Amino acid sequence: MRQMTKGWVYKFFASVIILFLMLLSSCIILKPATENVEISLYVSEYNSGPAVDDANVELIKDGRVVDTKRTSDGKVRFSVKLYSGPYLLRISKNGHAKTTIKILNIHSPLVLNTTLRKTKLLPSEQNQNEMNILFDIYTSKNKVSKLLFDGNSIYNIFGLSYIYISAQSTTSNFPVSFMYAKLGNPPGAEYLASPRLFAESNVLEGELDLTPFSGKVYLFIDAYDVNDNRYEVVVPLTVTKLTDLKVNPYVVEADQPAVFAYNLNTTTKYYSTQDSSMPNQSKSSTNLYVKLSWKRWSESMQKSKTDEPDGYVIYKSYDGIKYEKLTVVSSKQDTYYDTSDIKPGSRVWYAIASKYGGIEGPKVFLGSVEPLPMIEITDVSPLDGATNVSLSPTFSWKISGVEKYEGKIKYLYDIWIYDLTVNSGIFHYPIVDVPYFTSDSSIVTINMSSYAWKDLPDAKLQPGKPYEWAPELIAVMWNDNENNSLSLSVNCDYNFKISPVVIAPEKYYLFVTGNK
């Protein structure tokens, strides 16, 4: 009797386990196919560049166009059913290269920040190039164990700290110039988007850190050809990891300031390696992005009494009330660059939270910033081509474009003079104790006789000689302490004083001195 009872107990528990596995299996297979989810698309000319309006965006399913929209402020949105992929997004506009995005499936809302550049080599009507990306995902760099997707084209990843990507792009016409891969959000450019994989070829391999990620996440793999056509594959992943529910979360400490807006007057395109000798190249004049800054757990005052997070979740808001998840970054990072949907004069808010697997710590306000418009100079004196200029002239100009911010901003500037006699290469600048001049006034006046100048005896120029001059720093800064932010508009910064990149003056002014 005792033996029968024991056997019955075994059978009972075996039946329970089988029933549980059947229910679990049914939960995995039966997806909520009736639930709708959004694909949000933001199209810019290049990363951190201006939005591309009136671009044609086609949503394609099984080779058939199921919806077509045109970008407004660079944006379009499509509503699709969960797990209803694969889809193809085809983006086009006259004068531009083509962008194609292949979405293997949709398991959660998808935000796509993409580019549609002007063609480099051939105009759009001759720009024919079929592109594709083949890839494999491995559990380690020795490439012994390859991950396979399930029936919904989703890669389920359990307990891994990283994955190893091996990808190759193919084309029919133009060769591939470079490839990118990134987890969580589309790969940005250079230091604006690290960490991500990058290769200047059609083959891309390397590790991607899974530590900050859990739950549903997307992997993005991109290729650009030499005519700036873009092809992207969006791969859905589900990352599962064990999480200790008894965590003491790190309440992220914001830097002071923590939010920096940069509006830079430069043709440097952080998402590309453009060559100025190429025809039909985009010449848009500004780059605009926001840098966020915080203290890592390892550098905080809470290190001894809180647990180290897996990563940080960054949130963004356009009204200071409703915040949406922007991205997830590694616990090793203490900065993030946001290049998506940033406009001069439009304030954006940011928050951050520590992350422990599927658990988040308290959401902390980092700050908000209103990016400044691009500035320019007018009323320049002496003008280009001026003659009989004084040996001790007064240089002047006006900085315009930010009049509505008067009383909040500071004007930053510097000046250099170049001696053009037989290409001597001699230059002069005022010798002062500060790295650059700062003023509350938009009208700048620099009297040469008021300063000592480098390699210029008696602060006087020589008679009857040609010189060139330029303000080699023209910038405006808004230190918004109330919102823990700093906003910069930089017209030029040739000597790397405040800009993260060197920006040459748009014009040098030639003049010839007189005798007095």
PDB file of N, CA, C and O in Angstrom, residues 475-513:
ATOM      1  N   ALA A 475      30.777  82.277 -30.464  1.00  0.00           N
ATOM      2  CA  ALA A 475      29.864  81.333 -29.816  1.00  0.00           C
ATOM      3  C   ALA A 475      28.965  82.070 -28.839  1.00  0.00           C
ATOM      4  O   ALA A 475      29.255  83.191 -28.418  1.00  0.00           O
ATOM      5  N   VAL A 476      27.883  81.401 -28.504  1.00  0.00           N
ATOM      6  CA  VAL A 476      26.959  81.890 -27.481  1.00  0.00           C
ATOM      7  C   VAL A 476      26.720  80.756 -26.501  1.00  0.00           C
ATOM      8  O   VAL A 476      26.528  79.598 -26.903  1.00  0.00           O
ATOM      9  N   MET A 477      26.720  81.082 -25.206  1.00  0.00           N
ATOM     10  CA  MET A 477      26.529  80.084 -24.164  1.00  0.00           C
ATOM     11  C   MET A 477      25.390  80.501 -23.238  1.00  0.00           C
ATOM     12  O   MET A 477      25.319  81.650 -22.812  1.00  0.00           O
ATOM     13  N   TRP A 478      24.497  79.562 -22.960  1.00  0.00           N
ATOM     14  CA  TRP A 478      23.416  79.766 -21.991  1.00  0.00           C
ATOM     15  C   TRP A 478      23.611  78.767 -20.864  1.00  0.00           C
ATOM     16  O   TRP A 478      23.361  77.580 -21.015  1.00  0.00           O
ATOM     17  N   ASN A 479      24.090  79.261 -19.730  1.00  0.00           N
ATOM     18  CA  ASN A 479      24.271  78.420 -18.554  1.00  0.00           C
ATOM     19  C   ASN A 479      22.972  78.467 -17.750  1.00  0.00           C
ATOM     20  O   ASN A 479      22.743  79.367 -16.963  1.00  0.00           O
ATOM     21  N   ASP A 480      22.129  77.482 -17.971  1.00  0.00           N
ATOM     22  CA  ASP A 480      20.778  77.442 -17.390  1.00  0.00           C
ATOM     23  C   ASP A 480      20.808  76.643 -16.085  1.00  0.00           C
ATOM     24  O   ASP A 480      20.457  75.461 -16.051  1.00  0.00           O
ATOM     25  N   ASN A 481      21.231  77.297 -15.006  1.00  0.00           N
ATOM     26  CA  ASN A 481      21.378  76.605 -13.727  1.00  0.00           C
ATOM     27  C   ASN A 481      20.059  76.048 -13.217  1.00  0.00           C
ATOM     28  O   ASN A 481      20.020  74.985 -12.596  1.00  0.00           O
ATOM     29  N   GLU A 482      18.979  76.751 -13.475  1.00  0.00           N
ATOM     30  CA  GLU A 482      17.668  76.325 -12.987  1.00  0.00           C
ATOM     31  C   GLU A 482      17.288  74.952 -13.534  1.00  0.00           C
ATOM     32  O   GLU A 482      16.631  74.152 -12.853  1.00  0.00           O
ATOM     33  N   ASN A 483      17.719  74.655 -14.766  1.00  0.00           N
ATOM     34  CA  ASN A 483      17.371  73.386 -15.405  1.00  0.00           C
ATOM     35  C   ASN A 483      18.578  72.458 -15.552  1.00  0.00           C
ATOM     36  O   ASN A 483      18.524  71.486 -16.306  1.00  0.00           O
ATOM     37  N   ASN A 484      19.674  72.774 -14.829  1.00  0.00           N
ATOM     38  CA  ASN A 484      20.876  71.941 -14.794  1.00  0.00           C
ATOM     39  C   ASN A 484      21.409  71.642 -16.200  1.00  0.00           C
ATOM     40  O   ASN A 484      21.772  70.513 -16.517  1.00  0.00           O
ATOM     41  N   SER A 485      21.457  72.691 -17.032  1.00  0.00           N
ATOM     42  CA  SER A 485      21.889  72.477 -18.417  1.00  0.00           C
ATOM     43  C   SER A 485      22.742  73.629 -18.913  1.00  0.00           C
ATOM     44  O   SER A 485      22.780  74.719 -18.319  1.00  0.00           O
ATOM     45  N   LEU A 486      23.418  73.357 -20.026  1.00  0.00           N
ATOM     46  CA  LEU A 486      24.219  74.366 -20.705  1.00  0.00           C
ATOM     47  C   LEU A 486      23.996  74.206 -22.197  1.00  0.00           C
ATOM     48  O   LEU A 486      24.103  73.105 -22.731  1.00  0.00           O
ATOM     49  N   SER A 487      23.672  75.310 -22.868  1.00  0.00           N
ATOM     50  CA  SER A 487      23.391  75.286 -24.299  1.00  0.00           C
ATOM     51  C   SER A 487      24.417  76.150 -25.030  1.00  0.00           C
ATOM     52  O   SER A 487      24.684  77.287 -24.625  1.00  0.00           O
ATOM     53  N   LEU A 488      24.989  75.586 -26.111  1.00  0.00           N
ATOM     54  CA  LEU A 488      26.021  76.282 -26.876  1.00  0.00           C
ATOM     55  C   LEU A 488      25.641  76.359 -28.347  1.00  0.00           C
ATOM     56  O   LEU A 488      25.198  75.372 -28.930  1.00  0.00           O
ATOM     57  N   SER A 489      25.823  77.525 -28.927  1.00  0.00           N
ATOM     58  CA  SER A 489      25.746  77.691 -30.368  1.00  0.00           C
ATOM     59  C   SER A 489      27.111  78.198 -30.822  1.00  0.00           C
ATOM     60  O   SER A 489      27.560  79.259 -30.388  1.00  0.00           O
ATOM     61  N   VAL A 490      27.786  77.405 -31.674  1.00  0.00           N
ATOM     62  CA  VAL A 490      29.170  77.702 -32.038  1.00  0.00           C
ATOM     63  C   VAL A 490      29.265  77.922 -33.540  1.00  0.00           C
ATOM     64  O   VAL A 490      29.132  76.992 -34.325  1.00  0.00           O
ATOM     65  N   ASN A 491      29.505  79.166 -33.937  1.00  0.00           N
ATOM     66  CA  ASN A 491      29.676  79.505 -35.346  1.00  0.00           C
ATOM     67  C   ASN A 491      31.059  79.101 -35.837  1.00  0.00           C
ATOM     68  O   ASN A 491      31.213  78.587 -36.940  1.00  0.00           O
ATOM     69  N   CYS A 492      32.088  79.338 -35.025  1.00  0.00           N
ATOM     70  CA  CYS A 492      33.431  78.881 -35.352  1.00  0.00           C
ATOM     71  C   CYS A 492      34.249  78.744 -34.073  1.00  0.00           C
ATOM     72  O   CYS A 492      33.994  79.427 -33.082  1.00  0.00           O
ATOM     73  N   ASP A 493      35.207  77.843 -34.118  1.00  0.00           N
ATOM     74  CA  ASP A 493      36.131  77.635 -33.001  1.00  0.00           C
ATOM     75  C   ASP A 493      37.370  76.948 -33.574  1.00  0.00           C
ATOM     76  O   ASP A 493      37.519  75.731 -33.494  1.00  0.00           O
ATOM     77  N   TYR A 494      38.229  77.756 -34.168  1.00  0.00           N
ATOM     78  CA  TYR A 494      39.370  77.209 -34.910  1.00  0.00           C
ATOM     79  C   TYR A 494      40.472  76.690 -33.994  1.00  0.00           C
ATOM     80  O   TYR A 494      41.326  75.923 -34.425  1.00  0.00           O
ATOM     81  N   ASN A 495      40.431  77.106 -32.731  1.00  0.00           N
ATOM     82  CA  ASN A 495      41.498  76.734 -31.811  1.00  0.00           C
ATOM     83  C   ASN A 495      41.008  75.837 -30.672  1.00  0.00           C
ATOM     84  O   ASN A 495      41.645  75.748 -29.628  1.00  0.00           O
ATOM     85  N   PHE A 496      39.838  75.216 -30.904  1.00  0.00           N
ATOM     86  CA  PHE A 496      39.408  74.138 -30.005  1.00  0.00           C
ATOM     87  C   PHE A 496      39.206  74.634 -28.569  1.00  0.00           C
ATOM     88  O   PHE A 496      39.566  73.964 -27.606  1.00  0.00           O
ATOM     89  N   LYS A 497      38.589  75.818 -28.427  1.00  0.00           N
ATOM     90  CA  LYS A 497      38.422  76.401 -27.091  1.00  0.00           C
ATOM     91  C   LYS A 497      37.224  75.801 -26.343  1.00  0.00           C
ATOM     92  O   LYS A 497      37.335  75.468 -25.165  1.00  0.00           O
ATOM     93  N   ILE A 498      36.071  75.689 -27.009  1.00  0.00           N
ATOM     94  CA  ILE A 498      34.876  75.174 -26.324  1.00  0.00           C
ATOM     95  C   ILE A 498      34.159  74.091 -27.123  1.00  0.00           C
ATOM     96  O   ILE A 498      33.331  73.369 -26.579  1.00  0.00           O
ATOM     97  N   SER A 499      34.455  73.987 -28.413  1.00  0.00           N
ATOM     98  CA  SER A 499      33.767  73.020 -29.273  1.00  0.00           C
ATOM     99  C   SER A 499      34.456  71.657 -29.195  1.00  0.00           C
ATOM    100  O   SER A 499      35.679  71.585 -29.046  1.00  0.00           O
ATOM    101  N   PRO A 500      33.693  70.560 -29.310  1.00  0.00           N
ATOM    102  CA  PRO A 500      34.310  69.231 -29.349  1.00  0.00           C
ATOM    103  C   PRO A 500      35.003  68.931 -30.673  1.00  0.00           C
ATOM    104  O   PRO A 500      35.712  67.941 -30.778  1.00  0.00           O
ATOM    105  N   VAL A 501      34.788  69.767 -31.686  1.00  0.00           N
ATOM    106  CA  VAL A 501      35.476  69.628 -32.962  1.00  0.00           C
ATOM    107  C   VAL A 501      35.988  71.000 -33.390  1.00  0.00           C
ATOM    108  O   VAL A 501      35.490  72.032 -32.944  1.00  0.00           O
ATOM    109  N   VAL A 502      37.007  71.004 -34.239  1.00  0.00           N
ATOM    110  CA  VAL A 502      37.546  72.262 -34.763  1.00  0.00           C
ATOM    111  C   VAL A 502      36.616  72.785 -35.850  1.00  0.00           C
ATOM    112  O   VAL A 502      36.263  72.058 -36.780  1.00  0.00           O
ATOM    113  N   ILE A 503      36.230  74.048 -35.743  1.00  0.00           N
ATOM    114  CA  ILE A 503      35.349  74.677 -36.734  1.00  0.00           C
ATOM    115  C   ILE A 503      36.055  75.925 -37.263  1.00  0.00           C
ATOM    116  O   ILE A 503      36.265  76.895 -36.529  1.00  0.00           O
ATOM    117  N   ALA A 504      36.432  75.903 -38.515  1.00  0.00           N
ATOM    118  CA  ALA A 504      37.151  77.029 -39.113  1.00  0.00           C
ATOM    119  C   ALA A 504      36.204  78.205 -39.350  1.00  0.00           C
ATOM    120  O   ALA A 504      35.009  78.018 -39.558  1.00  0.00           O
ATOM    121  N   PRO A 505      36.738  79.430 -39.344  1.00  0.00           N
ATOM    122  CA  PRO A 505      35.898  80.588 -39.697  1.00  0.00           C
ATOM    123  C   PRO A 505      35.358  80.453 -41.109  1.00  0.00           C
ATOM    124  O   PRO A 505      36.023  79.904 -41.998  1.00  0.00           O
ATOM    125  N   GLU A 506      34.154  80.950 -41.327  1.00  0.00           N
ATOM    126  CA  GLU A 506      33.563  80.894 -42.657  1.00  0.00           C
ATOM    127  C   GLU A 506      34.268  81.838 -43.624  1.00  0.00           C
ATOM    128  O   GLU A 506      34.239  81.632 -44.825  1.00  0.00           O
ATOM    129  N   LYS A 507      34.915  82.883 -43.069  1.00  0.00           N
ATOM    130  CA  LYS A 507      35.541  83.878 -43.943  1.00  0.00           C
ATOM    131  C   LYS A 507      36.674  84.580 -43.202  1.00  0.00           C
ATOM    132  O   LYS A 507      36.577  84.842 -42.004  1.00  0.00           O
ATOM    133  N   TYR A 508      37.768  84.830 -43.915  1.00  0.00           N
ATOM    134  CA  TYR A 508      38.831  85.701 -43.431  1.00  0.00           C
ATOM    135  C   TYR A 508      38.743  87.018 -44.202  1.00  0.00           C
ATOM    136  O   TYR A 508      38.434  87.031 -45.399  1.00  0.00           O
ATOM    137  N   TYR A 509      39.032  88.122 -43.505  1.00  0.00           N
ATOM    138  CA  TYR A 509      38.863  89.463 -44.080  1.00  0.00           C
ATOM    139  C   TYR A 509      40.236  90.048 -44.407  1.00  0.00           C
ATOM    140  O   TYR A 509      41.074  90.258 -43.526  1.00  0.00           O
ATOM    141  N   LEU A 510      40.460  90.296 -45.704  1.00  0.00           N
ATOM    142  CA  LEU A 510      41.730  90.842 -46.186  1.00  0.00           C
ATOM    143  C   LEU A 510      41.685  92.368 -46.117  1.00  0.00           C
ATOM    144  O   LEU A 510      40.697  92.991 -46.513  1.00  0.00           O
ATOM    145  N   PHE A 511      42.753  92.953 -45.607  1.00  0.00           N
ATOM    146  CA  PHE A 511      42.843  94.418 -45.605  1.00  0.00           C
ATOM    147  C   PHE A 511      44.303  94.833 -45.783  1.00  0.00           C
ATOM    148  O   PHE A 511      45.224  94.036 -45.565  1.00  0.00           O
ATOM    149  N   VAL A 512      44.494  96.081 -46.200  1.00  0.00           N
ATOM    150  CA  VAL A 512      45.836  96.642 -46.398  1.00  0.00           C
ATOM    151  C   VAL A 512      45.947  97.900 -45.554  1.00  0.00           C
ATOM    152  O   VAL A 512      45.049  98.759 -45.565  1.00  0.00           O
ATOM    153  N   THR A 513      47.030  97.994 -44.798  1.00  0.00           N
ATOM    154  CA  THR A 513      47.222  99.155 -43.917  1.00  0.00           C
ATOM    155  C   THR A 513      47.656 100.392 -44.707  1.00  0.00           C
ATOM    156  O   THR A 513      48.221 100.288 -45.796  1.00  0.00           O
TER     157      THR A 513
END
